[in-house]
JSON list of C-alpha atoms in Angstrom, two decimals:
[
{"chain": "A", "resi": 554, "resn": "MET", "atom": "CA", "xyz": [11.17, 91.83, 48.72]},
{"chain": "A", "resi": 555, "resn": "ALA", "atom": "CA", "xyz": [11.72, 88.28, 49.38]},
{"chain": "A", "resi": 556, "resn": "ARG", "atom": "CA", "xyz": [9.72, 85.78, 47.59]},
{"chain": "A", "resi": 557, "resn": "ARG", "atom": "CA", "xyz": [7.62, 83.62, 49.69]},
{"chain": "A", "resi": 558, "resn": "ARG", "atom": "CA", "xyz": [7.67, 79.92, 49.08]},
{"chain": "A", "resi": 559, "resn": "SER", "atom": "CA", "xyz": [4.39, 78.25, 48.70]},
{"chain": "A", "resi": 560, "resn": "ARG", "atom": "CA", "xyz": [3.90, 75.17, 50.77]},
{"chain": "A", "resi": 561, "resn": "THR", "atom": "CA", "xyz": [0.54, 74.07, 49.63]},
{"chain": "A", "resi": 562, "resn": "PRO", "atom": "CA", "xyz": [-0.04, 70.34, 49.34]},
{"chain": "A", "resi": 563, "resn": "GLU", "atom": "CA", "xyz": [-0.62, 70.61, 45.60]},
{"chain": "A", "resi": 564, "resn": "HIS", "atom": "CA", "xyz": [2.67, 72.43, 45.18]},
{"chain": "A", "resi": 565, "resn": "LEU", "atom": "CA", "xyz": [4.53, 69.82, 47.24]},
{"chain": "A", "resi": 566, "resn": "LEU", "atom": "CA", "xyz": [2.85, 67.01, 45.33]},
{"chain": "A", "resi": 567, "resn": "LEU", "atom": "CA", "xyz": [3.83, 68.68, 42.06]},
{"chain": "A", "resi": 568, "resn": "LYS", "atom": "CA", "xyz": [7.44, 68.99, 43.23]},
{"chain": "A", "resi": 569, "resn": "LEU", "atom": "CA", "xyz": [7.53, 65.28, 44.05]},
{"chain": "A", "resi": 570, "resn": "LEU", "atom": "CA", "xyz": [5.63, 63.93, 41.05]},
{"chain": "A", "resi": 571, "resn": "LEU", "atom": "CA", "xyz": [7.27, 66.00, 38.33]},
{"chain": "A", "resi": 572, "resn": "PRO", "atom": "CA", "xyz": [10.78, 64.56, 38.82]},
{"chain": "A", "resi": 573, "resn": "MET", "atom": "CA", "xyz": [9.30, 61.07, 39.13]},
{"chain": "A", "resi": 574, "resn": "ALA", "atom": "CA", "xyz": [7.32, 61.56, 35.92]},
{"chain": "A", "resi": 575, "resn": "ILE", "atom": "CA", "xyz": [10.43, 62.80, 34.12]},
{"chain": "A", "resi": 576, "resn": "ALA", "atom": "CA", "xyz": [12.44, 59.83, 35.43]},
{"chain": "A", "resi": 577, "resn": "LEU", "atom": "CA", "xyz": [9.66, 57.42, 34.44]},
{"chain": "A", "resi": 578, "resn": "LEU", "atom": "CA", "xyz": [9.43, 58.97, 30.99]},
{"chain": "A", "resi": 579, "resn": "GLY", "atom": "CA", "xyz": [13.23, 58.69, 30.60]},
{"chain": "A", "resi": 580, "resn": "TYR", "atom": "CA", "xyz": [13.16, 55.06, 31.74]},
{"chain": "A", "resi": 581, "resn": "TYR", "atom": "CA", "xyz": [10.35, 54.31, 29.25]},
{"chain": "A", "resi": 582, "resn": "ALA", "atom": "CA", "xyz": [12.28, 55.99, 26.42]},
{"chain": "A", "resi": 583, "resn": "PHE", "atom": "CA", "xyz": [15.46, 54.08, 27.36]},
{"chain": "A", "resi": 584, "resn": "THR", "atom": "CA", "xyz": [13.64, 50.72, 27.42]},
{"chain": "A", "resi": 585, "resn": "GLN", "atom": "CA", "xyz": [11.97, 51.45, 24.07]},
{"chain": "A", "resi": 586, "resn": "ILE", "atom": "CA", "xyz": [15.29, 52.37, 22.47]},
{"chain": "A", "resi": 587, "resn": "THR", "atom": "CA", "xyz": [16.99, 49.30, 23.96]},
{"chain": "A", "resi": 588, "resn": "GLN", "atom": "CA", "xyz": [14.14, 47.03, 22.92]},
{"chain": "A", "resi": 589, "resn": "ASN", "atom": "CA", "xyz": [14.23, 48.45, 19.39]},
{"chain": "A", "resi": 590, "resn": "ALA", "atom": "CA", "xyz": [18.02, 47.89, 19.18]},
{"chain": "A", "resi": 591, "resn": "VAL", "atom": "CA", "xyz": [17.69, 44.32, 20.45]},
{"chain": "A", "resi": 592, "resn": "THR", "atom": "CA", "xyz": [14.86, 43.62, 17.99]},
{"chain": "A", "resi": 593, "resn": "GLN", "atom": "CA", "xyz": [16.95, 44.98, 15.11]},
{"chain": "A", "resi": 594, "resn": "ARG", "atom": "CA", "xyz": [19.94, 42.88, 16.19]},
{"chain": "A", "resi": 595, "resn": "ILE", "atom": "CA", "xyz": [17.78, 39.74, 16.41]},
{"chain": "A", "resi": 596, "resn": "SER", "atom": "CA", "xyz": [16.38, 40.46, 12.93]},
{"chain": "A", "resi": 597, "resn": "ALA", "atom": "CA", "xyz": [19.91, 40.89, 11.58]},
{"chain": "A", "resi": 598, "resn": "ILE", "atom": "CA", "xyz": [21.03, 37.60, 13.17]},
{"chain": "A", "resi": 599, "resn": "GLN", "atom": "CA", "xyz": [17.98, 35.82, 11.76]},
{"chain": "A", "resi": 600, "resn": "ALA", "atom": "CA", "xyz": [18.70, 37.21, 8.28]},
{"chain": "A", "resi": 601, "resn": "ILE", "atom": "CA", "xyz": [22.31, 36.01, 8.53]},
{"chain": "A", "resi": 602, "resn": "ALA", "atom": "CA", "xyz": [21.11, 32.58, 9.71]},
{"chain": "A", "resi": 603, "resn": "LEU", "atom": "CA", "xyz": [18.65, 32.37, 6.80]},
{"chain": "A", "resi": 604, "resn": "GLN", "atom": "CA", "xyz": [21.41, 33.25, 4.34]},
{"chain": "A", "resi": 605, "resn": "ALA", "atom": "CA", "xyz": [23.70, 30.65, 5.89]},
{"chain": "A", "resi": 606, "resn": "ASN", "atom": "CA", "xyz": [20.95, 28.02, 5.74]},
{"chain": "A", "resi": 607, "resn": "ALA", "atom": "CA", "xyz": [20.22, 28.89, 2.11]},
{"chain": "A", "resi": 608, "resn": "ALA", "atom": "CA", "xyz": [23.92, 28.64, 1.22]},
{"chain": "A", "resi": 609, "resn": "GLN", "atom": "CA", "xyz": [24.21, 25.33, 3.04]},
{"chain": "A", "resi": 610, "resn": "GLN", "atom": "CA", "xyz": [21.10, 24.01, 1.28]},
{"chain": "A", "resi": 611, "resn": "LEU", "atom": "CA", "xyz": [22.60, 25.00, -2.09]},
{"chain": "A", "resi": 612, "resn": "GLN", "atom": "CA", "xyz": [25.80, 23.16, -1.19]},
{"chain": "A", "resi": 613, "resn": "VAL", "atom": "CA", "xyz": [23.85, 20.07, -0.16]},
{"chain": "A", "resi": 614, "resn": "GLU", "atom": "CA", "xyz": [21.83, 20.16, -3.39]},
{"chain": "A", "resi": 615, "resn": "ALA", "atom": "CA", "xyz": [24.99, 20.61, -5.46]},
{"chain": "A", "resi": 616, "resn": "ALA", "atom": "CA", "xyz": [26.62, 17.68, -3.66]},
{"chain": "A", "resi": 617, "resn": "GLN", "atom": "CA", "xyz": [23.54, 15.55, -4.30]},
{"chain": "A", "resi": 618, "resn": "ARG", "atom": "CA", "xyz": [23.56, 16.50, -8.00]},
{"chain": "A", "resi": 619, "resn": "ARG", "atom": "CA", "xyz": [27.26, 15.58, -8.21]},
{"chain": "A", "resi": 620, "resn": "LYS", "atom": "CA", "xyz": [26.58, 12.28, -6.46]},
{"chain": "A", "resi": 621, "resn": "VAL", "atom": "CA", "xyz": [23.69, 11.46, -8.82]},
{"chain": "A", "resi": 622, "resn": "ALA", "atom": "CA", "xyz": [25.78, 12.43, -11.86]},
{"chain": "A", "resi": 623, "resn": "ALA", "atom": "CA", "xyz": [28.66, 10.25, -10.64]},
{"chain": "A", "resi": 624, "resn": "ALA", "atom": "CA", "xyz": [26.30, 7.33, -10.06]},
{"chain": "A", "resi": 625, "resn": "GLN", "atom": "CA", "xyz": [24.78, 7.78, -13.52]},
{"chain": "A", "resi": 626, "resn": "ALA", "atom": "CA", "xyz": [28.23, 7.95, -15.09]},
{"chain": "A", "resi": 627, "resn": "ALA", "atom": "CA", "xyz": [29.29, 4.81, -13.21]},
{"chain": "A", "resi": 628, "resn": "GLN", "atom": "CA", "xyz": [26.11, 3.05, -14.29]},
{"chain": "A", "resi": 629, "resn": "ALA", "atom": "CA", "xyz": [26.66, 4.08, -17.91]},
{"chain": "A", "resi": 630, "resn": "ALA", "atom": "CA", "xyz": [30.29, 2.93, -17.78]},
{"chain": "A", "resi": 631, "resn": "ASN", "atom": "CA", "xyz": [29.22, -0.37, -16.23]},
{"chain": "A", "resi": 632, "resn": "GLU", "atom": "CA", "xyz": [26.54, -0.89, -18.88]},
{"chain": "A", "resi": 633, "resn": "LYS", "atom": "CA", "xyz": [29.06, -0.10, -21.62]},
{"chain": "A", "resi": 634, "resn": "TYR", "atom": "CA", "xyz": [31.55, -2.55, -20.11]},
{"chain": "A", "resi": 635, "resn": "VAL", "atom": "CA", "xyz": [28.91, -5.28, -19.85]},
{"chain": "A", "resi": 636, "resn": "HIS", "atom": "CA", "xyz": [27.79, -4.62, -23.42]},
{"chain": "A", "resi": 637, "resn": "GLU", "atom": "CA", "xyz": [31.34, -4.70, -24.80]},
{"chain": "A", "resi": 638, "resn": "THR", "atom": "CA", "xyz": [32.15, -7.82, -22.77]},
{"chain": "A", "resi": 639, "resn": "GLN", "atom": "CA", "xyz": [29.06, -9.53, -24.14]},
{"chain": "A", "resi": 640, "resn": "LEU", "atom": "CA", "xyz": [30.02, -8.59, -27.69]},
{"chain": "A", "resi": 641, "resn": "ARG", "atom": "CA", "xyz": [33.60, -9.82, -27.21]},
{"chain": "A", "resi": 642, "resn": "TRP", "atom": "CA", "xyz": [32.25, -13.09, -25.83]},
{"chain": "A", "resi": 643, "resn": "GLU", "atom": "CA", "xyz": [29.95, -13.42, -28.83]},
{"chain": "A", "resi": 644, "resn": "GLN", "atom": "CA", "xyz": [32.89, -12.72, -31.16]},
{"chain": "A", "resi": 645, "resn": "GLU", "atom": "CA", "xyz": [34.98, -15.37, -29.44]},
{"chain": "A", "resi": 646, "resn": "GLN", "atom": "CA", "xyz": [32.09, -17.83, -29.68]},
{"chain": "A", "resi": 647, "resn": "ALA", "atom": "CA", "xyz": [31.70, -17.07, -33.40]},
{"chain": "A", "resi": 648, "resn": "ARG", "atom": "CA", "xyz": [35.45, -17.50, -33.88]},
{"chain": "A", "resi": 649, "resn": "ALA", "atom": "CA", "xyz": [35.45, -20.84, -32.01]},
{"chain": "A", "resi": 650, "resn": "ARG", "atom": "CA", "xyz": [32.43, -22.08, -34.00]},
{"chain": "A", "resi": 651, "resn": "ALA", "atom": "CA", "xyz": [34.03, -20.99, -37.27]},
{"chain": "A", "resi": 652, "resn": "PHE", "atom": "CA", "xyz": [37.23, -22.84, -36.40]},
{"chain": "A", "resi": 653, "resn": "ASP", "atom": "CA", "xyz": [35.35, -25.96, -35.32]},
{"chain": "A", "resi": 654, "resn": "VAL", "atom": "CA", "xyz": [33.38, -25.92, -38.57]},
{"chain": "A", "resi": 655, "resn": "SER", "atom": "CA", "xyz": [36.46, -25.37, -40.73]},
{"chain": "A", "resi": 656, "resn": "TYR", "atom": "CA", "xyz": [38.90, -27.71, -38.94]},
{"chain": "A", "resi": 657, "resn": "GLN", "atom": "CA", "xyz": [39.11, -31.32, -39.97]},
{"chain": "A", "resi": 658, "resn": "ASP", "atom": "CA", "xyz": [41.13, -33.78, -37.92]},
{"chain": "A", "resi": 659, "resn": "PRO", "atom": "CA", "xyz": [43.79, -35.58, -39.94]},
{"chain": "A", "resi": 660, "resn": "LYS", "atom": "CA", "xyz": [43.29, -39.25, -40.55]},
{"chain": "A", "resi": 661, "resn": "GLY", "atom": "CA", "xyz": [43.92, -41.25, -37.39]},
{"chain": "A", "resi": 662, "resn": "CYS", "atom": "CA", "xyz": [43.34, -38.34, -34.97]},
{"chain": "A", "resi": 663, "resn": "ASP", "atom": "CA", "xyz": [39.83, -39.45, -34.13]},
{"chain": "A", "resi": 664, "resn": "ASN", "atom": "CA", "xyz": [41.14, -42.46, -32.19]},
{"chain": "A", "resi": 665, "resn": "TRP", "atom": "CA", "xyz": [44.62, -42.18, -30.67]},
{"chain": "A", "resi": 666, "resn": "LYS", "atom": "CA", "xyz": [46.63, -45.30, -30.32]},
{"chain": "A", "resi": 667, "resn": "THR", "atom": "CA", "xyz": [49.81, -43.88, -28.79]},
{"chain": "A", "resi": 668, "resn": "ASP", "atom": "CA", "xyz": [50.90, -40.85, -26.79]},
{"chain": "A", "resi": 669, "resn": "ALA", "atom": "CA", "xyz": [53.05, -39.72, -29.71]},
{"chain": "A", "resi": 670, "resn": "GLN", "atom": "CA", "xyz": [50.03, -39.86, -32.00]},
{"chain": "A", "resi": 671, "resn": "MET", "atom": "CA", "xyz": [48.03, -37.81, -29.48]},
{"chain": "A", "resi": 672, "resn": "VAL", "atom": "CA", "xyz": [50.80, -35.21, -29.26]},
{"chain": "A", "resi": 673, "resn": "ALA", "atom": "CA", "xyz": [51.04, -35.01, -33.04]},
{"chain": "A", "resi": 674, "resn": "CYS", "atom": "CA", "xyz": [47.26, -34.55, -33.35]},
{"chain": "A", "resi": 675, "resn": "VAL", "atom": "CA", "xyz": [47.16, -31.85, -30.66]},
{"chain": "A", "resi": 676, "resn": "ASP", "atom": "CA", "xyz": [50.12, -30.09, -32.27]},
{"chain": "A", "resi": 677, "resn": "HIS", "atom": "CA", "xyz": [48.37, -30.24, -35.65]},
{"chain": "A", "resi": 678, "resn": "ARG", "atom": "CA", "xyz": [45.18, -28.73, -34.14]},
{"chain": "A", "resi": 679, "resn": "ASN", "atom": "CA", "xyz": [47.17, -25.98, -32.33]},
{"chain": "A", "resi": 680, "resn": "THR", "atom": "CA", "xyz": [49.06, -25.09, -35.52]},
{"chain": "A", "resi": 681, "resn": "ALA", "atom": "CA", "xyz": [45.81, -25.01, -37.48]},
{"chain": "A", "resi": 682, "resn": "LYS", "atom": "CA", "xyz": [44.22, -22.86, -34.76]},
{"chain": "A", "resi": 683, "resn": "ARG", "atom": "CA", "xyz": [47.12, -20.37, -34.85]},
{"chain": "A", "resi": 684, "resn": "GLU", "atom": "CA", "xyz": [46.86, -20.14, -38.65]},
{"chain": "A", "resi": 685, "resn": "PHE", "atom": "CA", "xyz": [43.07, -19.75, -38.43]},
{"chain": "A", "resi": 686, "resn": "ASP", "atom": "CA", "xyz": [43.48, -16.99, -35.80]},
{"chain": "A", "resi": 687, "resn": "ARG", "atom": "CA", "xyz": [46.03, -15.20, -38.00]},
{"chain": "A", "resi": 688, "resn": "GLN", "atom": "CA", "xyz": [43.66, -15.27, -40.95]},
{"chain": "A", "resi": 689, "resn": "TRP", "atom": "CA", "xyz": [40.70, -14.31, -38.75]},
{"chain": "A", "resi": 690, "resn": "ASN", "atom": "CA", "xyz": [42.55, -11.30, -37.33]},
{"chain": "A", "resi": 691, "resn": "ALA", "atom": "CA", "xyz": [43.64, -10.28, -40.83]},
{"chain": "A", "resi": 692, "resn": "GLY", "atom": "CA", "xyz": [40.01, -10.38, -41.95]},
{"chain": "A", "resi": 693, "resn": "LEU", "atom": "CA", "xyz": [40.68, -13.10, -44.49]},
{"chain": "A", "resi": 694, "resn": "ILE", "atom": "CA", "xyz": [37.96, -15.37, -43.14]},
{"chain": "A", "resi": 695, "resn": "GLN", "atom": "CA", "xyz": [34.49, -14.19, -44.13]},
{"chain": "A", "resi": 696, "resn": "VAL", "atom": "CA", "xyz": [32.08, -15.29, -41.41]},
{"chain": "A", "resi": 697, "resn": "SER", "atom": "CA", "xyz": [29.21, -13.33, -40.00]},
{"chain": "A", "resi": 698, "resn": "ARG", "atom": "CA", "xyz": [30.45, -12.11, -36.63]},
{"chain": "A", "resi": 699, "resn": "PRO", "atom": "CA", "xyz": [29.20, -9.53, -34.14]},
{"chain": "A", "resi": 700, "resn": "THR", "atom": "CA", "xyz": [30.86, -6.14, -34.09]},
{"chain": "A", "resi": 701, "resn": "ILE", "atom": "CA", "xyz": [31.48, -3.90, -31.12]},
{"chain": "A", "resi": 702, "resn": "ARG", "atom": "CA", "xyz": [29.29, -0.86, -31.29]},
{"chain": "A", "resi": 703, "resn": "THR", "atom": "CA", "xyz": [30.07, 2.15, -29.16]},
{"chain": "A", "resi": 704, "resn": "GLN", "atom": "CA", "xyz": [27.17, 3.74, -27.39]}
]
């Protein structure tokens, strides 16, 4: 016996709507899966970007710390140089004062009458200065003088 096909409007409507509902449900599932994958990929990219930014920030901070340390070292070296230069200048001033106090012009050198007398007086002073410097450097002259202190 042959089966009779039903042609009622409800049956026809069901035959049309069921495939459309299945297709719509498949489309919805596909879009949800795609959207979820895209969202996960965006989250992964954002995490990578955050890590890169954090690493870059650490590099910038390290560079700034190195720059500050270098500037501080340069400042300290400059201050040390200035301090040592000042002390050397004070030592030279003390040496010059000590020589001036200890040196006595020979008779006749306070008022030159000839060029030869002037040369002899200057030579005498230079010789005395060299001898004074030799004794000063040897520590034989006891005068209060500044010392270089290291910081």
